[in-house]
Coordinates of C-alpha atoms and ligand atoms in Angstrom, one line a residue:
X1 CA 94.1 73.9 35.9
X2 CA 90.7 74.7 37.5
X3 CA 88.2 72.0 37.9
X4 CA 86.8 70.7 34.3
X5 CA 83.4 71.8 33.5
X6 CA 84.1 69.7 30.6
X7 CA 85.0 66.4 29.6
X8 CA 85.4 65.9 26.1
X9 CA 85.7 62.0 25.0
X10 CA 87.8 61.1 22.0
X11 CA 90.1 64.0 20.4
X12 CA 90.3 63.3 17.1
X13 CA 88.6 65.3 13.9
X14 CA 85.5 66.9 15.4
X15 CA 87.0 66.2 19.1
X16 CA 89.9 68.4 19.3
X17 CA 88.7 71.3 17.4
X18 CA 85.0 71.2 19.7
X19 CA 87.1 70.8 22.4
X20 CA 89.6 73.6 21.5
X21 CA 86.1 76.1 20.7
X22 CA 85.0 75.4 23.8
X23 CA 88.2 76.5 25.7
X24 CA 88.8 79.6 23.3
X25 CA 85.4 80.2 25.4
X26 CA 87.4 80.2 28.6
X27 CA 85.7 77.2 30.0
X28 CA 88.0 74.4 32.0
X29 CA 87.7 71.1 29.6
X30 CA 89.4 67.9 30.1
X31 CA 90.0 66.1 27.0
X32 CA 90.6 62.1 26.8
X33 CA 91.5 59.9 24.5
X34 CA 93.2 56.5 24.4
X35 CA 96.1 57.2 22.8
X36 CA 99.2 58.3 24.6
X37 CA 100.8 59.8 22.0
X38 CA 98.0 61.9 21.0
X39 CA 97.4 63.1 24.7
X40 CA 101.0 63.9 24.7
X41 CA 101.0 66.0 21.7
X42 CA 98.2 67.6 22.7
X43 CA 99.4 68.5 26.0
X44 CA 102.9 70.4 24.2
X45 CA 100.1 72.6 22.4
X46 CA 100.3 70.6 19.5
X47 CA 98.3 68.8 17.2
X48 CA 98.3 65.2 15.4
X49 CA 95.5 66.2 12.5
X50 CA 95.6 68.2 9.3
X51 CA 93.2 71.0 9.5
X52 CA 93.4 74.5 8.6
X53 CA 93.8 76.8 12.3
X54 CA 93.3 74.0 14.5
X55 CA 97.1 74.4 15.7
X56 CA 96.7 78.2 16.5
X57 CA 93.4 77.8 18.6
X58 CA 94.9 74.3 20.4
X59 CA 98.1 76.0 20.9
X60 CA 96.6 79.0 22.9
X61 CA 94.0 76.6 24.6
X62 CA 97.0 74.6 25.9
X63 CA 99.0 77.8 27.0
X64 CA 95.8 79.4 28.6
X65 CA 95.2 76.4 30.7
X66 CA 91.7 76.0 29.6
X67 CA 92.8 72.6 27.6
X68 CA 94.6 69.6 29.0
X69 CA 94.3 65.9 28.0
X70 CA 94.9 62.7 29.8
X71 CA 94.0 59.4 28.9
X72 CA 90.9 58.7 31.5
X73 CA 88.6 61.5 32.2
X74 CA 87.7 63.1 35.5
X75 CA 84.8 64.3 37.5
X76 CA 83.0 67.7 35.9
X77 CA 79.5 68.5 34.6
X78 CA 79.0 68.0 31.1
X79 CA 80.1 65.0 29.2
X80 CA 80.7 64.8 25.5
X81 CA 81.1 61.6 23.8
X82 CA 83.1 62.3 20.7
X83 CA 84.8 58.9 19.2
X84 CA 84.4 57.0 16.2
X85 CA 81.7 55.0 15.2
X86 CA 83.0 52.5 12.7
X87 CA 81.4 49.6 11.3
X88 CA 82.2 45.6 11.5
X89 CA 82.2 43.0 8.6
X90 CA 78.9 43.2 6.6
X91 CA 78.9 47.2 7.1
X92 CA 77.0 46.9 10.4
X93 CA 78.0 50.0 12.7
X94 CA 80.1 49.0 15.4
X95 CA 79.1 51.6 18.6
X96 CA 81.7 49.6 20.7
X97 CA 83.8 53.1 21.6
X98 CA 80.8 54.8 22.5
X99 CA 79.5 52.4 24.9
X100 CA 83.5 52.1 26.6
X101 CA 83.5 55.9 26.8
X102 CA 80.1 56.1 28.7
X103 CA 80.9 53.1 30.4
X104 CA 84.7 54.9 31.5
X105 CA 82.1 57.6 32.7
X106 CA 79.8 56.0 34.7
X107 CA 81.2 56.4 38.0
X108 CA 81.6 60.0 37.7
X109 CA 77.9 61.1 36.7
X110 CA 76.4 63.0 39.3
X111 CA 72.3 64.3 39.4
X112 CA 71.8 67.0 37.0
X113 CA 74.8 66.2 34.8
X114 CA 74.8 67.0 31.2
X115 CA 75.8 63.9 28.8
X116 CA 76.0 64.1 24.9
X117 CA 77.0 62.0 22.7
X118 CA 77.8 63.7 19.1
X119 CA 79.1 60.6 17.5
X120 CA 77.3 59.4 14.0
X121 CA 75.4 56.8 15.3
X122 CA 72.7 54.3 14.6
X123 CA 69.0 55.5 15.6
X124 CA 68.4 54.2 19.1
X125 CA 72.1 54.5 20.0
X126 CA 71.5 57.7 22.8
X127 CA 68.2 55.9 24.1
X128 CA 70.8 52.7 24.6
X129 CA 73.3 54.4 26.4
X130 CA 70.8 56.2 28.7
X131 CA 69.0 52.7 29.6
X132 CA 72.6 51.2 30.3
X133 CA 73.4 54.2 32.5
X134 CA 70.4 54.1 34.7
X135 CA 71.0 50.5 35.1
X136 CA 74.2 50.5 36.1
X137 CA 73.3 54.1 38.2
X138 CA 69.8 53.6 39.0
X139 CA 69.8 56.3 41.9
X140 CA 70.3 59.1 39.0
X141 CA 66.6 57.6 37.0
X142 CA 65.6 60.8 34.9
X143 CA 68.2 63.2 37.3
X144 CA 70.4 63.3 34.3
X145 CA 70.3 65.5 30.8
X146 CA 71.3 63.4 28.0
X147 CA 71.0 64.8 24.7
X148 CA 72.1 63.9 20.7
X149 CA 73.9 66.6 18.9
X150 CA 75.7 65.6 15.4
X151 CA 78.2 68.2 13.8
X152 CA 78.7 68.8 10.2
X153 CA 81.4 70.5 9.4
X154 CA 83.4 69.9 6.3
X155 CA 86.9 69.0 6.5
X156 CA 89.1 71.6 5.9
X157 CA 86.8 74.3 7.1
X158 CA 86.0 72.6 10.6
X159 CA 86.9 75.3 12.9
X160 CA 84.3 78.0 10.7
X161 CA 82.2 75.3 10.4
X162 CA 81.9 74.1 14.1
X163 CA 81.1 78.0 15.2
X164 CA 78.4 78.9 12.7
X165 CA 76.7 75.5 10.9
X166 CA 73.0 75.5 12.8
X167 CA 73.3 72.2 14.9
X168 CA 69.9 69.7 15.5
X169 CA 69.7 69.1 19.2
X170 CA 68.0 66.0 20.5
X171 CA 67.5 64.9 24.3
X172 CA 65.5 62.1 25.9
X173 CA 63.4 64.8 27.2
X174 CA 62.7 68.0 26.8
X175 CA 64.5 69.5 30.0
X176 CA 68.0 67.2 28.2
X177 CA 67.3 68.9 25.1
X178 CA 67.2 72.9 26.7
X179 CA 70.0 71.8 28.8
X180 CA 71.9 71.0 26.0
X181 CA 70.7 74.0 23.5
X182 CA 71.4 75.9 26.7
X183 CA 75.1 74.9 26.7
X184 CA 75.7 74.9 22.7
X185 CA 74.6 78.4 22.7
X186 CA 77.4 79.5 24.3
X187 CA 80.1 78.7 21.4
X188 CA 77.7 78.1 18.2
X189 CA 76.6 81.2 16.4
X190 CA 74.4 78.9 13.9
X191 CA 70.6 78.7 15.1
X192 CA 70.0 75.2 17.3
X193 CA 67.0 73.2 15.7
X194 CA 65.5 71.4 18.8
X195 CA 64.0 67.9 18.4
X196 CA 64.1 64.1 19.9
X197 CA 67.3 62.0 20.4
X198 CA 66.2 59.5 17.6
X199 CA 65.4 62.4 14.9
X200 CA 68.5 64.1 15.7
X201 CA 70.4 60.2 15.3
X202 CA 68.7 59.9 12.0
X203 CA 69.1 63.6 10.2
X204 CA 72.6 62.9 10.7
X205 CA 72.6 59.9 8.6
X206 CA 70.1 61.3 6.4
X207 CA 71.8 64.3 5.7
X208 CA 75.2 61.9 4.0
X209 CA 72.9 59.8 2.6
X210 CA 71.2 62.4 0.6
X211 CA 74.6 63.5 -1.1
X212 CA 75.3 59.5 -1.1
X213 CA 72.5 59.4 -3.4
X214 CA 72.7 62.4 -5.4
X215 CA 76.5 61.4 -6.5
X216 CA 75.0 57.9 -6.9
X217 CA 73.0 59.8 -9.7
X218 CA 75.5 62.1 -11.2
X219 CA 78.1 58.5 -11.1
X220 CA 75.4 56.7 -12.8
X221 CA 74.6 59.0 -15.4
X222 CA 78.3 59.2 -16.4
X223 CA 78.2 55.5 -16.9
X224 CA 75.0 55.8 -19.5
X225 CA 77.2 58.9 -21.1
X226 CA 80.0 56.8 -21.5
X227 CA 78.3 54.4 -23.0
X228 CA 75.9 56.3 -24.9
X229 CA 78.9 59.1 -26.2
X230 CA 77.9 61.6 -24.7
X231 CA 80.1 64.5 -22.5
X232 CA 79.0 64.0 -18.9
X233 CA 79.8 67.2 -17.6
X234 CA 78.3 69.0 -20.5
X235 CA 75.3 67.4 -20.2
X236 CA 75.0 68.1 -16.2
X237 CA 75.5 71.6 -17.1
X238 CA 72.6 71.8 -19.4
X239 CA 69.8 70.0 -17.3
X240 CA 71.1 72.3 -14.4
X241 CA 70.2 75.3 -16.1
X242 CA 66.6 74.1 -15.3
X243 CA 65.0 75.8 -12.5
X244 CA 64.4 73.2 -10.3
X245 CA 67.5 70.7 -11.5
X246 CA 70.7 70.3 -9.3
X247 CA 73.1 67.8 -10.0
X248 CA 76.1 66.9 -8.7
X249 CA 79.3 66.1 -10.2
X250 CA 80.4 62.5 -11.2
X251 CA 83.9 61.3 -9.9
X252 CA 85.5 57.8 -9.5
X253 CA 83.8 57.3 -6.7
X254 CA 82.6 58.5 -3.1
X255 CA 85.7 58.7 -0.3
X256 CA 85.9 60.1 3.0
X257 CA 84.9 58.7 6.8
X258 CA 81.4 59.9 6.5
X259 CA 79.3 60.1 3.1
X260 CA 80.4 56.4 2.4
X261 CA 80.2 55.2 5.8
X262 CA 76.8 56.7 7.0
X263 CA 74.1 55.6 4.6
X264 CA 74.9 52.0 6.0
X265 CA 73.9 52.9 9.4
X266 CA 70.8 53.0 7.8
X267 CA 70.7 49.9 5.8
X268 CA 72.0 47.8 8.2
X269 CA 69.0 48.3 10.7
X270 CA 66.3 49.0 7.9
X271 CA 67.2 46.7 5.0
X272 CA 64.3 46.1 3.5
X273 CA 63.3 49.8 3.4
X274 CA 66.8 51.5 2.2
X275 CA 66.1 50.6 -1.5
X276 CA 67.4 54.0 -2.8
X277 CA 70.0 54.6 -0.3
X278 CA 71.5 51.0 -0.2
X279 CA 71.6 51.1 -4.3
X280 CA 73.5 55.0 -4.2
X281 CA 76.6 53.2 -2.1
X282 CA 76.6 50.0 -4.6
X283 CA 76.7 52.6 -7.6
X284 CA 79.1 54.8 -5.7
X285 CA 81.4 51.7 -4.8
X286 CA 80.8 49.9 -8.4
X287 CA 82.3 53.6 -9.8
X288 CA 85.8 53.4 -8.3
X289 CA 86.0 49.7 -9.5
X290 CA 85.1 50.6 -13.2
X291 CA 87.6 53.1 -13.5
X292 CA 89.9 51.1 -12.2
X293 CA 89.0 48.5 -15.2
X294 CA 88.4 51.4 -17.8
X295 CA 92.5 52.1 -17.6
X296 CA 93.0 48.8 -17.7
X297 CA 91.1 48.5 -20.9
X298 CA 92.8 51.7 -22.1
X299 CA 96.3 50.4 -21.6
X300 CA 95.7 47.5 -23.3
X301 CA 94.9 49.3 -26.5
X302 CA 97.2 51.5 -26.4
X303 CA 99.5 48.5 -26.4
X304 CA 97.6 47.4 -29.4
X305 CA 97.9 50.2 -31.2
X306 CA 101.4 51.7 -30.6
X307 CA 103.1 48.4 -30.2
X308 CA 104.8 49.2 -27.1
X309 CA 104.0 49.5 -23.5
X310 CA 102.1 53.0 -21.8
X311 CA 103.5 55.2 -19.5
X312 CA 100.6 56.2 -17.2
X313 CA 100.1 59.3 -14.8
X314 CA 97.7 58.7 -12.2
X315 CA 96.4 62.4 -11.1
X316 CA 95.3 62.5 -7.5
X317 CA 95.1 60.3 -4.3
X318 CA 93.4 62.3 -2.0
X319 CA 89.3 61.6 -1.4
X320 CA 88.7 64.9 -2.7
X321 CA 89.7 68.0 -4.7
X322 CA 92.6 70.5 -2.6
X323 CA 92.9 68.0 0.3
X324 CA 95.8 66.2 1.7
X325 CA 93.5 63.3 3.1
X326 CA 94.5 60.0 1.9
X327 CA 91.6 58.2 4.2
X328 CA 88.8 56.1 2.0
X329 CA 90.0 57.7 -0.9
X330 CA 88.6 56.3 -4.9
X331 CA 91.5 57.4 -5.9
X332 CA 93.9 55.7 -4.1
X333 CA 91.9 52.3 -4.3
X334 CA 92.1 52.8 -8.1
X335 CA 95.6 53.7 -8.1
X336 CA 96.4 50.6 -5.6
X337 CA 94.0 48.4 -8.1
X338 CA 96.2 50.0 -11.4
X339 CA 99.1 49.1 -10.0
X340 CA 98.2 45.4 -9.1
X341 CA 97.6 45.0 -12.5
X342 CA 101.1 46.3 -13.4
X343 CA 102.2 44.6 -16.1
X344 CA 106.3 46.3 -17.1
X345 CA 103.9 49.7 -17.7
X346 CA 105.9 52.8 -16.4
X347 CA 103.3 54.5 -13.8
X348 CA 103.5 58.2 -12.4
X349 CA 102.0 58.6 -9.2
X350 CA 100.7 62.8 -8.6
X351 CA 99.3 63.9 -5.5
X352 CA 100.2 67.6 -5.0
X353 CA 98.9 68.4 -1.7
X354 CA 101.6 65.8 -0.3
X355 CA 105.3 65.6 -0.5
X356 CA 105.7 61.7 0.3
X357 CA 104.0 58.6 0.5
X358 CA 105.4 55.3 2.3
X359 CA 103.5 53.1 -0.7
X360 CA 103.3 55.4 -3.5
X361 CA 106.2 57.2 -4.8
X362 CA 105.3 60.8 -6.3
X363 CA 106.2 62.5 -9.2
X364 CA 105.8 65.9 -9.8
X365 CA 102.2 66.9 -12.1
X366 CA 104.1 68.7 -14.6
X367 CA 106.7 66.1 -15.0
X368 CA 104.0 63.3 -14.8
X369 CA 101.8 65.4 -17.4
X370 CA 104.7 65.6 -19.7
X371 CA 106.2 61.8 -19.2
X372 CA 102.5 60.0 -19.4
X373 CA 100.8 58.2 -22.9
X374 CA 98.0 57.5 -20.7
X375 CA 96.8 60.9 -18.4
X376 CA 94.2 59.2 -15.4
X377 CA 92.6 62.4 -13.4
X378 CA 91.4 60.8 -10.7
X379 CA 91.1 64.3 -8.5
X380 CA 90.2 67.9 -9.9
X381 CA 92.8 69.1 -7.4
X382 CA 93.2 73.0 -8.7
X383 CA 96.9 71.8 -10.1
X384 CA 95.1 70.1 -12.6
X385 CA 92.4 72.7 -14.0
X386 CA 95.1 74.9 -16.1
X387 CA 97.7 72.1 -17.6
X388 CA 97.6 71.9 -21.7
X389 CA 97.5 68.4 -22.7
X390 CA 98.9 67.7 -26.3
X391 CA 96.5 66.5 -28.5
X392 CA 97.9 63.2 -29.2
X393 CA 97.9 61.9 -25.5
X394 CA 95.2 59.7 -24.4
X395 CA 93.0 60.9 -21.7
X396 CA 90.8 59.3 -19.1
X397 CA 88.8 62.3 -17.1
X398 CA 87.1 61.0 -14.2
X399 CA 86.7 64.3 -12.2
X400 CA 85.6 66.8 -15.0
X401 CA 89.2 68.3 -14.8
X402 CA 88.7 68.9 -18.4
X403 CA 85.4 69.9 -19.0
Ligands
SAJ501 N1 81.9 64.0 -4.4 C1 81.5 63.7 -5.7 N2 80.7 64.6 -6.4 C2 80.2 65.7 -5.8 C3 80.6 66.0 -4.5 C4 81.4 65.2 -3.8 O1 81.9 62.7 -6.2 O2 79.5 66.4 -6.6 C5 82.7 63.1 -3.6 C6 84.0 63.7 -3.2 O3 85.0 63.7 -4.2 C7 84.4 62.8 -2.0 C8 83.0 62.5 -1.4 O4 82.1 62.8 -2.4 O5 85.0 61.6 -2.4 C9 82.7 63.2 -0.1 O6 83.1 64.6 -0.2 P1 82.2 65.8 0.3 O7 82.9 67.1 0.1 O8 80.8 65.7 -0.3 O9 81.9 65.5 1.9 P2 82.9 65.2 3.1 O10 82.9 63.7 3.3 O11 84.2 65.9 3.1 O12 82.0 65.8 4.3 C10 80.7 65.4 4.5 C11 79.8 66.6 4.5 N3 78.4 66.2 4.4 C12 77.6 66.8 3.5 O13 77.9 67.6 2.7 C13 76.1 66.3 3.5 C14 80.0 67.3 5.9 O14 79.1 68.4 6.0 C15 79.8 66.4 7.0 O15 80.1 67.0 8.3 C16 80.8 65.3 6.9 O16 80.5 64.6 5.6 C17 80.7 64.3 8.1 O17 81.6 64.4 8.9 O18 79.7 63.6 8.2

């Protein structure tokens, strides 16, 4: 392979597919990440993620010779810092892998370089890594371009996603910011919205939190409902036929690595301030845990009343409707949280969109459906939408499978 005019840091959900984009483009990158195994797979043309045509365009990448990972990186002009951001004990965001990526860097930035980091990050996060460059390199003051530029895509339609979403583009400056609208344009079909580093940092956030919050309100409502008997999903249907009214859907609670992750980027550094969006993940969190107790309750008086112990079908695992993604997933918490609370019940476990588990062991939905007492939908996977439940069976809809 030619020289890299790309390294690309961390190959993992956004990193692969950016970095497989960009080589479709016929430009050299270099892709790095920690794990062997991963660089390894990656290197056979293969891939070690779920997502729909990421194994076509990595395969071809690989065979091209535009693609090829190792586990340091290498000299080349534009650096993209794509790992993960997680966050420590009392949800404070740990940026630990971005600061060892820029530090693995370091020696290789040259004057005029480009360096982004696209990693969710706390506000102040690029500013920080620029300072600790320049100190460590302070021959290169202001002679790099280093820029902010989040994705979001949605998983399962990353690679459509990644080519025509509009991105917001932040630098330190303005000549980091053209450089890096400059080199987005090349493989991004969406319009690139040009601001500062710390405004690019936050819309990221800003833009989870929002759907953080708008759940939180749909969740919260279906908690009044349940109390006050009324049909949820009926009711969201008829405020959102007013002009101006959007609500989201309820469900037993918010999964995935980013919606309930991100808002706490923001309360961690502005406490006092994120009333709203620290309140939407308690709600959001506080959901899963009250389904979780509402089959509890359920089985109990079923017990009650039938004189003999439920069988219960749990309907879903994954974090959200037609996925196989396991990761943060309501669903499975409740399921896990069911089952601890086991008490000589017989449980069917139903995830469609997989065909094992190493904890859970899966029954069919149809034979679940016709086995259960209790029916759980934890998921409106499509499976789910077209069953006919007998009348007698009990039913706990947390999804608005059956609406
Ligand atoms: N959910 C509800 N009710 C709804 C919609 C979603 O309970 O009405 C739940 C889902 O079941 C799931 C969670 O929210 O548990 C998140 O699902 P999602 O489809 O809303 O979002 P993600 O996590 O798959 O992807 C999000 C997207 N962000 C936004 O829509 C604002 C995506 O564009 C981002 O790129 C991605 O986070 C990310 O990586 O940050």
């Amino acid at each position: 392979m030619n020289e890299p005019e790309v390294v690309m840091i961390g190959l993992g959900y956004i990193g692969l597919p950016t970095a497989a984009l960009i080589a479709q483009n016929k430009t050299y990158v270099h892709g790095v990440d920690i794990n062997p195994s991963v660089v390894e797979t990656i290197n056979k043309g293969q891939i070690h993620i779920i997502e729909p045509e990421l194994d076509g365009a990595v395969a071809n990448a690989v065979k091209e010779g535009y693609l090829r990972a190792a586990t340091t990186p290498v000299k080349a002009n534009i650096y993209l810092i794509v790992v993960p951001t997680p966050f420590k004990a009392k949800n404070e965001p740990d940026i630990s892998f971005v600061e060892a990526a820029t530090k693995a860097i370091l020696p290789l930035l040259k004057e005029d370089d480009l360096y982004i980091i696209e990693s969710t990050s706390p506000i102040g996060t690029t500013e920080k890594m620029a300072d600790m460059i320049y100190e460590t390199r302070p021959e290169l003051k202001d002679k790099l371009n280093i820029a902010y530029c989040p994705e979001r895509v949605l998983p399962g339609n990353v690679m459509y996603e990644l080519v025509h979403n509009d991105r917001v583009i932040g630098g330190v400056n303005e000549r980091s910011t053209e450089r890096a609208v400059s080199f987005y344009s090349q493989f991004i079909k969406g319009d690139l919205h040009k601001t500062n580093a710390r405004t690019a940092e936050m819309c990221k956030l800003v833009e989870n939190s929002s759907r953080d919050v708008q759940i939180a309100f749909a969740n919260e409502l279906s908690l009044i409902c349940d109390k006050a008997d009324i049909n949820v999903w009926e009711l969201i249907n008829l405020a959102n036929k007013h002009p101006r009214v959007n609500i989201l859907q309820p469900g037993c609670g918010v999964g995935g690595h980013c919606i309930a992750v991100d808002p706490y980027f923001i309360v961690a550094d502005y406490p006092m301030e994120s009333k709203i969006i620290g309140t939407a993940r308690e709600i959001n969190n506080y959901k899963s845990f009250w389904c979780a107790e509402k089959v509890q309750t359920t089985k109990l008086q079923f017990e009650l009343q039938h004189g003999r112990k439920p069988n219960i079908a749990l309907m879903g695992l994954a974090f959200k409707p037609n996925i196989d993604d396991l990761r943060e997933s309501p669903a499975k918490y409740i399921a896990q949280k069911v089952l601890q609370n086991a008490n000589n019940e017989e449980y069917f476990i139903v995830e469609p969109n997989i065909s094992e588990h190493r904890v859970f062991k899966l029954t069919d939905y149809r034979d679940a459906l016709e086995k259960a007492d209790i029916i759980v939908f934890l998921v409106a996977h499509n499976e789910f939408k077209t069953v006919e439940i007998p009348k007698h069976k009990v039913v706990l809809d947390f999804c608005g499978v059956i609406k």
